[in-house]
XYZ file of C-alpha atoms in Angstrom:
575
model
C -7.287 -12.408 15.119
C -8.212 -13.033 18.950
C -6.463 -15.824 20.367
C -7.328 -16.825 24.141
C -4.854 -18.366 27.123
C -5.727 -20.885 29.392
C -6.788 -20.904 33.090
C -4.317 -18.131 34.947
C -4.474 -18.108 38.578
C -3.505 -14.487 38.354
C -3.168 -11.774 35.680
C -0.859 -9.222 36.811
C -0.787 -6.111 34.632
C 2.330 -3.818 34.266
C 5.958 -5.253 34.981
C 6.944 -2.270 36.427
C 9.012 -2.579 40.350
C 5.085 -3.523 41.832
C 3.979 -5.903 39.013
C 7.219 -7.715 38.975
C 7.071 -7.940 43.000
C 3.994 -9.395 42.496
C 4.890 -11.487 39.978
C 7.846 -12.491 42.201
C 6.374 -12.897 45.608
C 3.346 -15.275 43.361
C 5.895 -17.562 41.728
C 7.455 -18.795 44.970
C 4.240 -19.328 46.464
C 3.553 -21.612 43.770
C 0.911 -19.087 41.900
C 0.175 -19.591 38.506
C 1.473 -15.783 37.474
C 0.604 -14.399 33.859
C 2.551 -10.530 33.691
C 1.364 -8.423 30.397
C 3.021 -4.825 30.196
C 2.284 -2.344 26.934
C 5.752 -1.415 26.795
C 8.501 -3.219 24.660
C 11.038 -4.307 27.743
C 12.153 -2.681 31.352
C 12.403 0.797 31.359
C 15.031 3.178 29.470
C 14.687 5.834 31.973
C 15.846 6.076 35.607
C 12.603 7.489 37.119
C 12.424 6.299 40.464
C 15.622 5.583 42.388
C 14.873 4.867 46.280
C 14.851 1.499 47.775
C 14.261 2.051 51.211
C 15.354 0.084 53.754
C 12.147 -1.959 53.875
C 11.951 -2.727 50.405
C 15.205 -3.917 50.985
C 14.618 -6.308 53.423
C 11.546 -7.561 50.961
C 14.333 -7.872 48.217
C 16.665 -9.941 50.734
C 14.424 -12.920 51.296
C 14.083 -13.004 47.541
C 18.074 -13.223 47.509
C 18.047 -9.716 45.219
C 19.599 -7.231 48.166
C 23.276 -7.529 47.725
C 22.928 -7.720 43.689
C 20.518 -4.666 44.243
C 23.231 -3.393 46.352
C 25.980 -3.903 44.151
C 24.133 -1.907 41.365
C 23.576 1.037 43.388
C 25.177 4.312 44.030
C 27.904 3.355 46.468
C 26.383 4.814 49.898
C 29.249 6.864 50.452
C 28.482 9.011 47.442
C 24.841 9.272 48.810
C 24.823 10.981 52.597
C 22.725 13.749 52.347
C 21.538 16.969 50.424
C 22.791 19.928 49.157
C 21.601 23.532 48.050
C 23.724 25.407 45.855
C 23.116 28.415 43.288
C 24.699 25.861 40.186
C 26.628 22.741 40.874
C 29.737 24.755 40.405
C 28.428 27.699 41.987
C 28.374 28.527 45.837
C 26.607 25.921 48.338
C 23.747 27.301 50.139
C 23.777 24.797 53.147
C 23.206 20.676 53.329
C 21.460 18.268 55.023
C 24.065 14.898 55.877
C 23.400 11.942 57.710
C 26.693 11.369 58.870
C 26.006 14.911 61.078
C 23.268 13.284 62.795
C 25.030 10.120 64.902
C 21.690 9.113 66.400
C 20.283 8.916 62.955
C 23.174 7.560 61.424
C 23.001 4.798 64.321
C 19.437 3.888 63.507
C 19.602 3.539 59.998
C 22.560 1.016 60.437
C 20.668 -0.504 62.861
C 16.712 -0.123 62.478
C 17.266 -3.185 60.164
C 19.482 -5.987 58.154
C 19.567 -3.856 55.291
C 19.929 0.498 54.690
C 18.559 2.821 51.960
C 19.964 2.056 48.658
C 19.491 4.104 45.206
C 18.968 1.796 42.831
C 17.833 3.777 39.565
C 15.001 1.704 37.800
C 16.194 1.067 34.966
C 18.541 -0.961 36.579
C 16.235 -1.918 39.374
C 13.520 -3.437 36.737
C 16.241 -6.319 34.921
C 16.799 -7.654 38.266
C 13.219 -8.072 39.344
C 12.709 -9.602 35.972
C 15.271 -12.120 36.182
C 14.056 -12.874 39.543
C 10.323 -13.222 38.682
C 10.437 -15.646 35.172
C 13.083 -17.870 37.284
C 10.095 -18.821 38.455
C 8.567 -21.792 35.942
C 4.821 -21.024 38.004
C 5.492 -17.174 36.321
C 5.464 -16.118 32.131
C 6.013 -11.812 31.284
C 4.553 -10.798 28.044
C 5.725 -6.963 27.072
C 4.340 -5.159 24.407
C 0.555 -6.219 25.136
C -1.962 -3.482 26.082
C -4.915 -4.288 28.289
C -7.903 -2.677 27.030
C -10.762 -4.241 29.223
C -11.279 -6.579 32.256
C -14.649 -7.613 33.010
C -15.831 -9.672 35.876
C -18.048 -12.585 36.810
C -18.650 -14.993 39.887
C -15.735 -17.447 38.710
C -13.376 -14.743 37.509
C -11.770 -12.133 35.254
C -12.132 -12.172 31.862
C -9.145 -9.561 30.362
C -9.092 -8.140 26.791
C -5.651 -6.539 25.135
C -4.102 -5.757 21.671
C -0.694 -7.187 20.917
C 1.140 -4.157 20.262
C 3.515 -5.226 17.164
C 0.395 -6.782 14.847
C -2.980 -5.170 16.579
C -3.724 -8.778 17.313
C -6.181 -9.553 19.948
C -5.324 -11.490 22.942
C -8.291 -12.771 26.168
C -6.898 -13.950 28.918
C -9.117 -16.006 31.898
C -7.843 -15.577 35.552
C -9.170 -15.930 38.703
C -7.985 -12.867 40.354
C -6.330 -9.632 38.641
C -3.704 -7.356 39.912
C -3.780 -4.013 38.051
C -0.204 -2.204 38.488
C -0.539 -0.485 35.201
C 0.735 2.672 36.469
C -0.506 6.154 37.432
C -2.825 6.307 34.309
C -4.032 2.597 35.210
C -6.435 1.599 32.153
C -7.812 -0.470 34.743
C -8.728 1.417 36.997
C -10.766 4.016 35.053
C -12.343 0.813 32.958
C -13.591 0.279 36.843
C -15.138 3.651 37.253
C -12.857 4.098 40.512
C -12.362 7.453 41.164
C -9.249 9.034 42.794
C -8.777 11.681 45.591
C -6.863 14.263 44.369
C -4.361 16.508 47.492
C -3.229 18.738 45.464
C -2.947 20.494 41.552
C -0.756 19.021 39.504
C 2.632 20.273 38.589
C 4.419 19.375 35.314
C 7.789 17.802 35.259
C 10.689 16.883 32.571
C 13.414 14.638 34.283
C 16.648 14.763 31.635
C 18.304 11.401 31.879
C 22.021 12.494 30.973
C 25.994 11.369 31.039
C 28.439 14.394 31.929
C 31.780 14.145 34.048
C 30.775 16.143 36.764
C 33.681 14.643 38.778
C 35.065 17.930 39.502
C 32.402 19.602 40.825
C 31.650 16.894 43.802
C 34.686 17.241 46.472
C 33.770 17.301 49.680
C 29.909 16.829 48.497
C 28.912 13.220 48.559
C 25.277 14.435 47.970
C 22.257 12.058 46.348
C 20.301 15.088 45.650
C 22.132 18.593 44.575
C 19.205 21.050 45.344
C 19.649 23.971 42.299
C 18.883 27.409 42.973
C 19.367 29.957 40.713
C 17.183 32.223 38.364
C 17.772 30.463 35.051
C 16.719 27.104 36.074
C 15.226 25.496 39.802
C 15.606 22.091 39.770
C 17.658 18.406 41.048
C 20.427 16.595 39.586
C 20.210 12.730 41.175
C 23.655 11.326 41.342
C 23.199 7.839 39.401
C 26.534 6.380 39.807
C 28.248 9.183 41.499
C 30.219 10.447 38.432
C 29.131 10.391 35.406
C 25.126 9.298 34.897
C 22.501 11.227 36.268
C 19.218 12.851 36.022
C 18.627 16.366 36.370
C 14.365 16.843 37.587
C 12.927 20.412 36.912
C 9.283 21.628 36.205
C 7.753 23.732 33.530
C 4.511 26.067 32.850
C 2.647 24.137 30.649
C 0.592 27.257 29.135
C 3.774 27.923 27.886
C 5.546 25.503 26.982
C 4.494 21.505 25.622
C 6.817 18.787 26.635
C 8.177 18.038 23.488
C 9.458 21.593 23.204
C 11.891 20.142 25.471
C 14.334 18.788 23.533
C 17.541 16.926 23.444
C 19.593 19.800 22.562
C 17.332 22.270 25.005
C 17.643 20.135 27.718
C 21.356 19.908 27.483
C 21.984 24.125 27.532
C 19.493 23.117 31.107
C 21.743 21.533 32.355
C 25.082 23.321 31.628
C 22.871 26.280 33.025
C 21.992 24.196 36.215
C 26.216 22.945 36.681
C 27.366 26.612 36.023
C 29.659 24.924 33.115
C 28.854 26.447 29.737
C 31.196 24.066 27.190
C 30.487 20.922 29.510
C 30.206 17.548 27.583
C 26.491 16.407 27.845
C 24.865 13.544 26.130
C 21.101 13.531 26.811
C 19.921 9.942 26.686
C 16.349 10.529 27.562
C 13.738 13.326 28.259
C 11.032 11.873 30.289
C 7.920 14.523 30.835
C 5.802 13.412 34.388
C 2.997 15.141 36.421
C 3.836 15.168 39.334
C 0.381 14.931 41.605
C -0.722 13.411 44.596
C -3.844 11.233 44.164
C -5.451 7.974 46.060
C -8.173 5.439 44.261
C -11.417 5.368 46.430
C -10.939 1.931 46.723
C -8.200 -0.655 46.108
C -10.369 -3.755 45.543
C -13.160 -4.709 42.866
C -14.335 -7.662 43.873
C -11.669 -9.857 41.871
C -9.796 -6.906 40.730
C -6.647 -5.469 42.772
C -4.763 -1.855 42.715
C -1.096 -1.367 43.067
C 1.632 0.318 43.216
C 1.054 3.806 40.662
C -2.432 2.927 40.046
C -4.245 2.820 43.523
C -1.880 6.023 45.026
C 0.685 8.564 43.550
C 2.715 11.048 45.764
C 4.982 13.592 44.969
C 8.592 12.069 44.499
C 10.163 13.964 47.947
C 10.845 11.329 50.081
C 10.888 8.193 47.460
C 8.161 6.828 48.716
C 5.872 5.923 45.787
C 7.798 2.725 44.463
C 7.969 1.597 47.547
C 4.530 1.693 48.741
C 4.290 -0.338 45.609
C 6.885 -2.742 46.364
C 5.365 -3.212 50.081
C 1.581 -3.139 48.333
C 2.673 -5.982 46.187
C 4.409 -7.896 49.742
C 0.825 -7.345 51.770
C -1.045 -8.592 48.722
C 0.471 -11.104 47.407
C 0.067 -14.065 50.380
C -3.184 -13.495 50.495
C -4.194 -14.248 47.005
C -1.323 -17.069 47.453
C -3.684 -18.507 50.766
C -6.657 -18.017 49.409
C -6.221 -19.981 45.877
C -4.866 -22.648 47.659
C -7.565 -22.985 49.703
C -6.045 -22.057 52.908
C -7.975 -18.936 53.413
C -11.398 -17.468 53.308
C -12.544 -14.943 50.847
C -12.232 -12.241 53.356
C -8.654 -12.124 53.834
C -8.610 -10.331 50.811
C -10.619 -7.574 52.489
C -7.387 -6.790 54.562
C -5.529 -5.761 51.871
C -7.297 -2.023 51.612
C -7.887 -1.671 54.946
C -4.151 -2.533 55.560
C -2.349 -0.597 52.722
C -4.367 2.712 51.996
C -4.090 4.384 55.198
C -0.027 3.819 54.427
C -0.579 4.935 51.079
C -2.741 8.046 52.710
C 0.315 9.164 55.654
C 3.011 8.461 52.877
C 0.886 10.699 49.916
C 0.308 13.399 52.433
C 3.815 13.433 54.019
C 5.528 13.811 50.568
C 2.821 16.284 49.298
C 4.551 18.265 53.024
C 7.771 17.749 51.521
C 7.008 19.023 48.399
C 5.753 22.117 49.753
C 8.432 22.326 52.403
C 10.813 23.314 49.800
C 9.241 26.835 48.836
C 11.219 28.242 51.289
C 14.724 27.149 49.709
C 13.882 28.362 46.476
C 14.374 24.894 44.718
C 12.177 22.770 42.048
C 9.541 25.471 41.316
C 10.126 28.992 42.592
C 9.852 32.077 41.176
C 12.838 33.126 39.222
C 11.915 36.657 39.737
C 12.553 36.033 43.727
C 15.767 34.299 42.896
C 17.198 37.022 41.182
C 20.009 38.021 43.254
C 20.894 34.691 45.177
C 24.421 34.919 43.365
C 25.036 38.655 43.624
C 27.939 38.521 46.135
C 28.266 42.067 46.198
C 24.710 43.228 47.310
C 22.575 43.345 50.452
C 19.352 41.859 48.830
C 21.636 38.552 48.089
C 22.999 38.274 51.453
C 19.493 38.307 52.946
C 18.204 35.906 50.293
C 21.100 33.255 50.489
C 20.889 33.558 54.733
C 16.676 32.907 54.331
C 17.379 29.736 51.780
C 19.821 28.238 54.563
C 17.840 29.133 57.323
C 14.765 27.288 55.607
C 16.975 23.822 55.163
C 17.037 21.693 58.068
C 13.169 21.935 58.113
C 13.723 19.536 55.005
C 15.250 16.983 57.634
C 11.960 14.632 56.804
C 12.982 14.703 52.963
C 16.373 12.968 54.497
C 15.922 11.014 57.341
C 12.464 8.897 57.576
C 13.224 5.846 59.035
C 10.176 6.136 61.853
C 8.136 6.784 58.034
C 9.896 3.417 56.448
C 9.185 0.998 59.717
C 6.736 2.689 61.986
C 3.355 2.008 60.680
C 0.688 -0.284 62.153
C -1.935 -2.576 60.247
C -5.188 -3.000 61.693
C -7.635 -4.966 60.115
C -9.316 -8.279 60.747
C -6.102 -9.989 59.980
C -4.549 -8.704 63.065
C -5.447 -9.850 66.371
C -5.306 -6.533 68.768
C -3.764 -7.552 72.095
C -4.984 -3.834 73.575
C -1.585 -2.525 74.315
C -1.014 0.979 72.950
C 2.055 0.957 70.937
C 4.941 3.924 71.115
C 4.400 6.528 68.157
C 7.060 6.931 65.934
C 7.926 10.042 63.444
C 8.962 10.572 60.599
C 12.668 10.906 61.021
C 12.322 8.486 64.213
C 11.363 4.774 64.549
C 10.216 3.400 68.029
C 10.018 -0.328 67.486
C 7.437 -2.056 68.810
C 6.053 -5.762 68.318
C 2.301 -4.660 69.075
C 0.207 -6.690 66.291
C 0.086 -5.063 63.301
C 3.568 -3.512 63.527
C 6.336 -5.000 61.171
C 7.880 -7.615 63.460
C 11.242 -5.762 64.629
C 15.014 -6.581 63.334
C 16.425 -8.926 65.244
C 20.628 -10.698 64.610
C 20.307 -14.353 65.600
C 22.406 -17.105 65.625
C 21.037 -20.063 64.746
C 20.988 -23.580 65.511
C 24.185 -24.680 63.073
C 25.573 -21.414 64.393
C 24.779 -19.084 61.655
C 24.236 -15.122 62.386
C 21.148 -14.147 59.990
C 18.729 -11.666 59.990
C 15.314 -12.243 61.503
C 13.920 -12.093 57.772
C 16.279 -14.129 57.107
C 14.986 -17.219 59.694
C 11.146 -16.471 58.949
C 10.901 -16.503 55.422
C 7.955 -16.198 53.148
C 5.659 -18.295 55.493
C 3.862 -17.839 58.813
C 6.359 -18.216 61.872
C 6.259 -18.582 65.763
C 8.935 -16.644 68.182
C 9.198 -17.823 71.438
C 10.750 -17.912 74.718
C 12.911 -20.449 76.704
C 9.768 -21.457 78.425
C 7.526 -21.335 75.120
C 7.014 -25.538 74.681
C 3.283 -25.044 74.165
C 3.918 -22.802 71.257
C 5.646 -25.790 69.648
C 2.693 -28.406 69.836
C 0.446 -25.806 69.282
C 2.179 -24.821 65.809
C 2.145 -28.602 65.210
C -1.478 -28.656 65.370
C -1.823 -25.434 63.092
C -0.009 -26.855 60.533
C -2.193 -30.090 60.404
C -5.393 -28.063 61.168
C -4.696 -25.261 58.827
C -2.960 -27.055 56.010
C -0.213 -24.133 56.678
C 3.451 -23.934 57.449
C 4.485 -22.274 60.469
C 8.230 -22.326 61.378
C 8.966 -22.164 64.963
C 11.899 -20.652 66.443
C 12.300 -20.891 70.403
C 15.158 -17.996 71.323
C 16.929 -17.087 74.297
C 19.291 -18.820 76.656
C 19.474 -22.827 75.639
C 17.455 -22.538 73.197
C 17.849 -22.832 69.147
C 18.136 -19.459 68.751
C 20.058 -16.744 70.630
C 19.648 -13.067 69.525
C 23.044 -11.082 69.478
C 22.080 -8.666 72.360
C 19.711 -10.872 74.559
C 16.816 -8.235 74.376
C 14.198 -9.683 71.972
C 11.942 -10.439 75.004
C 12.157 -6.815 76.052
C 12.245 -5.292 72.891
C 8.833 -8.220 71.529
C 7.149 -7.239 74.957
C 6.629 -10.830 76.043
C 8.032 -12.935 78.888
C 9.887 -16.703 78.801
C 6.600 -18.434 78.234
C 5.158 -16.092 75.751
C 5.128 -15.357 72.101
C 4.562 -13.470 68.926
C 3.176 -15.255 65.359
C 4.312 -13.409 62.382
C 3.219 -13.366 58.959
C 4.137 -14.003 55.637
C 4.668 -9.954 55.277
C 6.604 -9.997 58.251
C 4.382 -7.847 60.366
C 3.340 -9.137 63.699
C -0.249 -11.172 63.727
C -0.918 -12.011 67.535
C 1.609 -11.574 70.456
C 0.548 -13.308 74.057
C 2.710 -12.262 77.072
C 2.439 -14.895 78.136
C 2.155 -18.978 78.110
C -2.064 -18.666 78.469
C -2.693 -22.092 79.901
C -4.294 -23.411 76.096
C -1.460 -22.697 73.860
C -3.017 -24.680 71.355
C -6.285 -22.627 70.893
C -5.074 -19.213 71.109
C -2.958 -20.183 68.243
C -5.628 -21.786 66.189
C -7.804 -18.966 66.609
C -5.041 -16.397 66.415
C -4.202 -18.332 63.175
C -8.709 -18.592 61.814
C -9.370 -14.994 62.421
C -6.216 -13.987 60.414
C -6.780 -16.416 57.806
C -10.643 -15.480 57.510
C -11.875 -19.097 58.585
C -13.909 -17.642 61.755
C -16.186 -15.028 61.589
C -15.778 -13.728 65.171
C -12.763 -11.777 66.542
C -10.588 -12.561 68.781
C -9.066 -10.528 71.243
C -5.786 -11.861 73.400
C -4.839 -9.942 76.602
């Protein structure tokens, strides 16, 4: 039996952390937001467990970042790395953030919000709650897209009801395929996928065991295991007693469901060093763990995300993120441009925006990856391992000294915050100002406000004397920051909004003024003077910054605010 739905604006498929952001970000723009996902609920198993600062931020405008908090590992359990021959074996050297004060200062500071781990299977439930609060947003589980085909007025998308084989069509006007690393989607498309390196195979052992004993004076998220019997990470879920324990196999010899319960569970009392320890296995989860990017992340009416446009090794956490922050560059545009708001070729920006981030965050993690070899963790050889805990003879010595000599070269793996903040858009929905902007690192963000760049964390007080977060006072929508002398900015934004059919929040800062930033430096830190300003948009990265008041406040906006938009077909340039 086929039944079909009515008009959806859009069809987002998968409710994993990017469909549901999706879903989220599309319900409070007033989207009408249709989520099908083949699986029966949330997921069972941890898998991914970073929220980077970033996606944290994202998660605070929703109002999700202190119950996302509050789930977490408590960040004191969380400050670094460590190597070690078994968990209750000899430690081989560590990697802390609370060694490093600069970097300990910048990721208290770099933003509102720090790193959390948030496994995602606790992650998922509170993006769902989030997203069907939403009465523009319905989730469907246990439906399996098998087709999507397109035409001039929109998608047409075939799946099979999972519990009765029951045929469901569903008619949208855009698509968002988040459908994961093995995206039906994406191969019905015929888009093919660059491919950075061969494929390893993974099992990750979701697992309870009081490991209480072993963790004194090691408040590590990731316990590095070295030994010859097993190479390999446990992931401190709650600090104590949940966890997952990641560690790869040869698949010539061995298929992944000769992993079992009971295997995995002698795995990981060899990996602790604690033969009779308690250990209840509550999941075995087999992954590849790859590094690919999709040719292209648009099909005309068709969108990639998250695990199906880009997949990167998991050193680093950086793939649900890049989903997360896919889902936060995407998801305004389709907003503007089914409203009316916005031409077709906004949604242009969305590849040329997100898949040279996807690119620089595959190929640093594919780095870290291979920057382990030299510790001896995940997948050496346990031939070469074989006397790392022989106290007694020379060949250990020398082994255990190269392992610890190889670890702060993993520093990326730890600290990333110039990864997390410091990339730039360019695209036609960012109006270049021809400033060259400071080049952060990996482990070190230089903030800048050059267009493009995410618009920089600022404290302000506000005008009923509130101290919030500059994500805080911008919100979802298009905003104006300007200086003492930055009147113009105010009729101009006046005219956008009547012009554009937009909203655009204005907020003048500095002495007198509604706002006051807690340090007085936004003007230095934005690179603009009394009279000038910066626009932001609904992503929170920075659209057009002016110095300057430029005489015609009033156009510069409006055709700061057309080019982004995709209502003018030539660029515009402000110096």
């Amino acid at each position: 039996m086929t039944t079909s739905t009515g008009q959806i604006d859009v069809l987002v498929v998968g409710a994993g952390p990017t469909g549901l952001a999706c879903a989220i970000l599309l319900g409070r723009a007033g989207i009408r937001t249709h989520v099908v996902a083949r699986h029966t609920g949330t997921a069972t198993h941890p898998k991914a467990h970073v929220v980077n600062a970033r996606s944290m931020e994202i998660l605070r405008q929703w109002g999700l970042s202190a119950a996302v908090a509050e789930a977490a590992l408590p960040p004191d359990r969380g400050l670094g790395m460590g190597w070690m021959t078994r968990m209750a074996g000899r430690e081989l050297g560590r990697l802390m953030v609370d060694d490093d004060p600069q970097a300990l200062h910048a990721a208290l500071n770099d933003s509102s919000e720090i790193l959390r781990s948030c496994p995602q299977d606790v992650l998922e439930p509170l993006l769902l709650k989030a997203a069907t609060a939403s009465s523009n947003v319905t989730v469907e589980f246990s439906t399996e897209v098998l087709t999507a085909d397109q035409d001039g007025e929109g998608v047409t998308t075939r799946a099979r009801v999972v519990r009765d084989g029951g045929e469901r069509l569903f008619r949208s006007a855009y698509v968002i395929a988040a459908d994961g690393a093995r995206s039906t989607i994406r191969r019905h498309l015929g888009i093919a996928n660059d491919e950075f390196q061969a494929t390893a195979h993974m099992i990750g052992v979701h697992f309870t065991a009081d490991l209480a004993d072993y963790q004194s004076e090691r408040p590590f998220l990731l316990w590095w295991i070295v030994n010859p019997d097993t190479q390999g990470v446990f992931i401190a879920l709650d600090g104590r007693h949940r966890w997952t324990y990641l560690f790869g196999y040869d698949p010539t010899r061995n298929m992944p469901t000769d992993f079992t319960g009971e295997r995995c569970a002698r795995i990981v009392r060899d990996a602790v060093g604690a033969p009779g320890l308690d250990v209840r296995v509550h999941g075995v989860f087999p992954w590849r763990m790859e590094t690919a990017i999709a040719h292209r992340f648009r099909d005309r009416r068709v969108f990639l995300a998250g695990d199906a446009a880009h997949r990167f090794p998991p050193t680093g956490g950086f793939g649900m993120n890049t989903g997360i922050q896919d889902a936060h560059n995407l998801a305004w545009k389709l907003a503007h441009v089914l409203r009316g708001t916005a031409g077709e070729g906004l949604l242009d920006t969305y590849e040329s925006e997100r898949r040279p981030v996807a690119v620089t965050n595959a190929l640093q993690s594919k780095a870290n990856a291979e920057g382990l070899a030299p510790t001896g963790a995940l997948l050496a050889d346990p031939e070469s391992l074989r006397a790392v805990e022989d106290e007694e003879s020379a060949e250990g010595e020398v082994l255990r000294a190269a392992i610890a000599a190889a670890i702060p070269a993993q520093r990326d793996q730890a600290l990333f915050n110039g990864q997390t903040f410091g990339y730039l858009y360019e695209s036609a929905a960012i109006v270049d100002d021809g400033t060259e902007a400071p080049v952060s690192s990996v482990s070190v963000y230089r903030p800048t406000a050059r267009p493009g760049a995410r618009a920089p964390h600022l404290w302000l007080t506000g005008p009923d004397g509130d101290h919030v977060a500059l994500v805080d006072a911008t919100g979802d929508g298009f905003a104006v920051l300007a200086g003492p002398r930055g009147d113009a900015w105010e009729g101009a934004a006046a005219v956008v909004r009547e012009r554009y059919e937009i909203d655009v929040a204005v907020l003048r800062v500095g002495p007198d003024c509604p706002w006051t930033d807690k340090d007085g430096e936004w003007a230095a830190l934005y690179g603009v003077g009394a009279a000038g300003c910066v626009l932001i948009r609904p992503d929170g990265h920075v659209g057009m910054r002016h110095a300057d008041e430029p005489g015609d406040a009033t156009g510069v906006l409006c055709a700061a605010v057309a080019q982004i938009l995709a209502r003018e077909t030539s660029p515009l340039t402000v110096g």
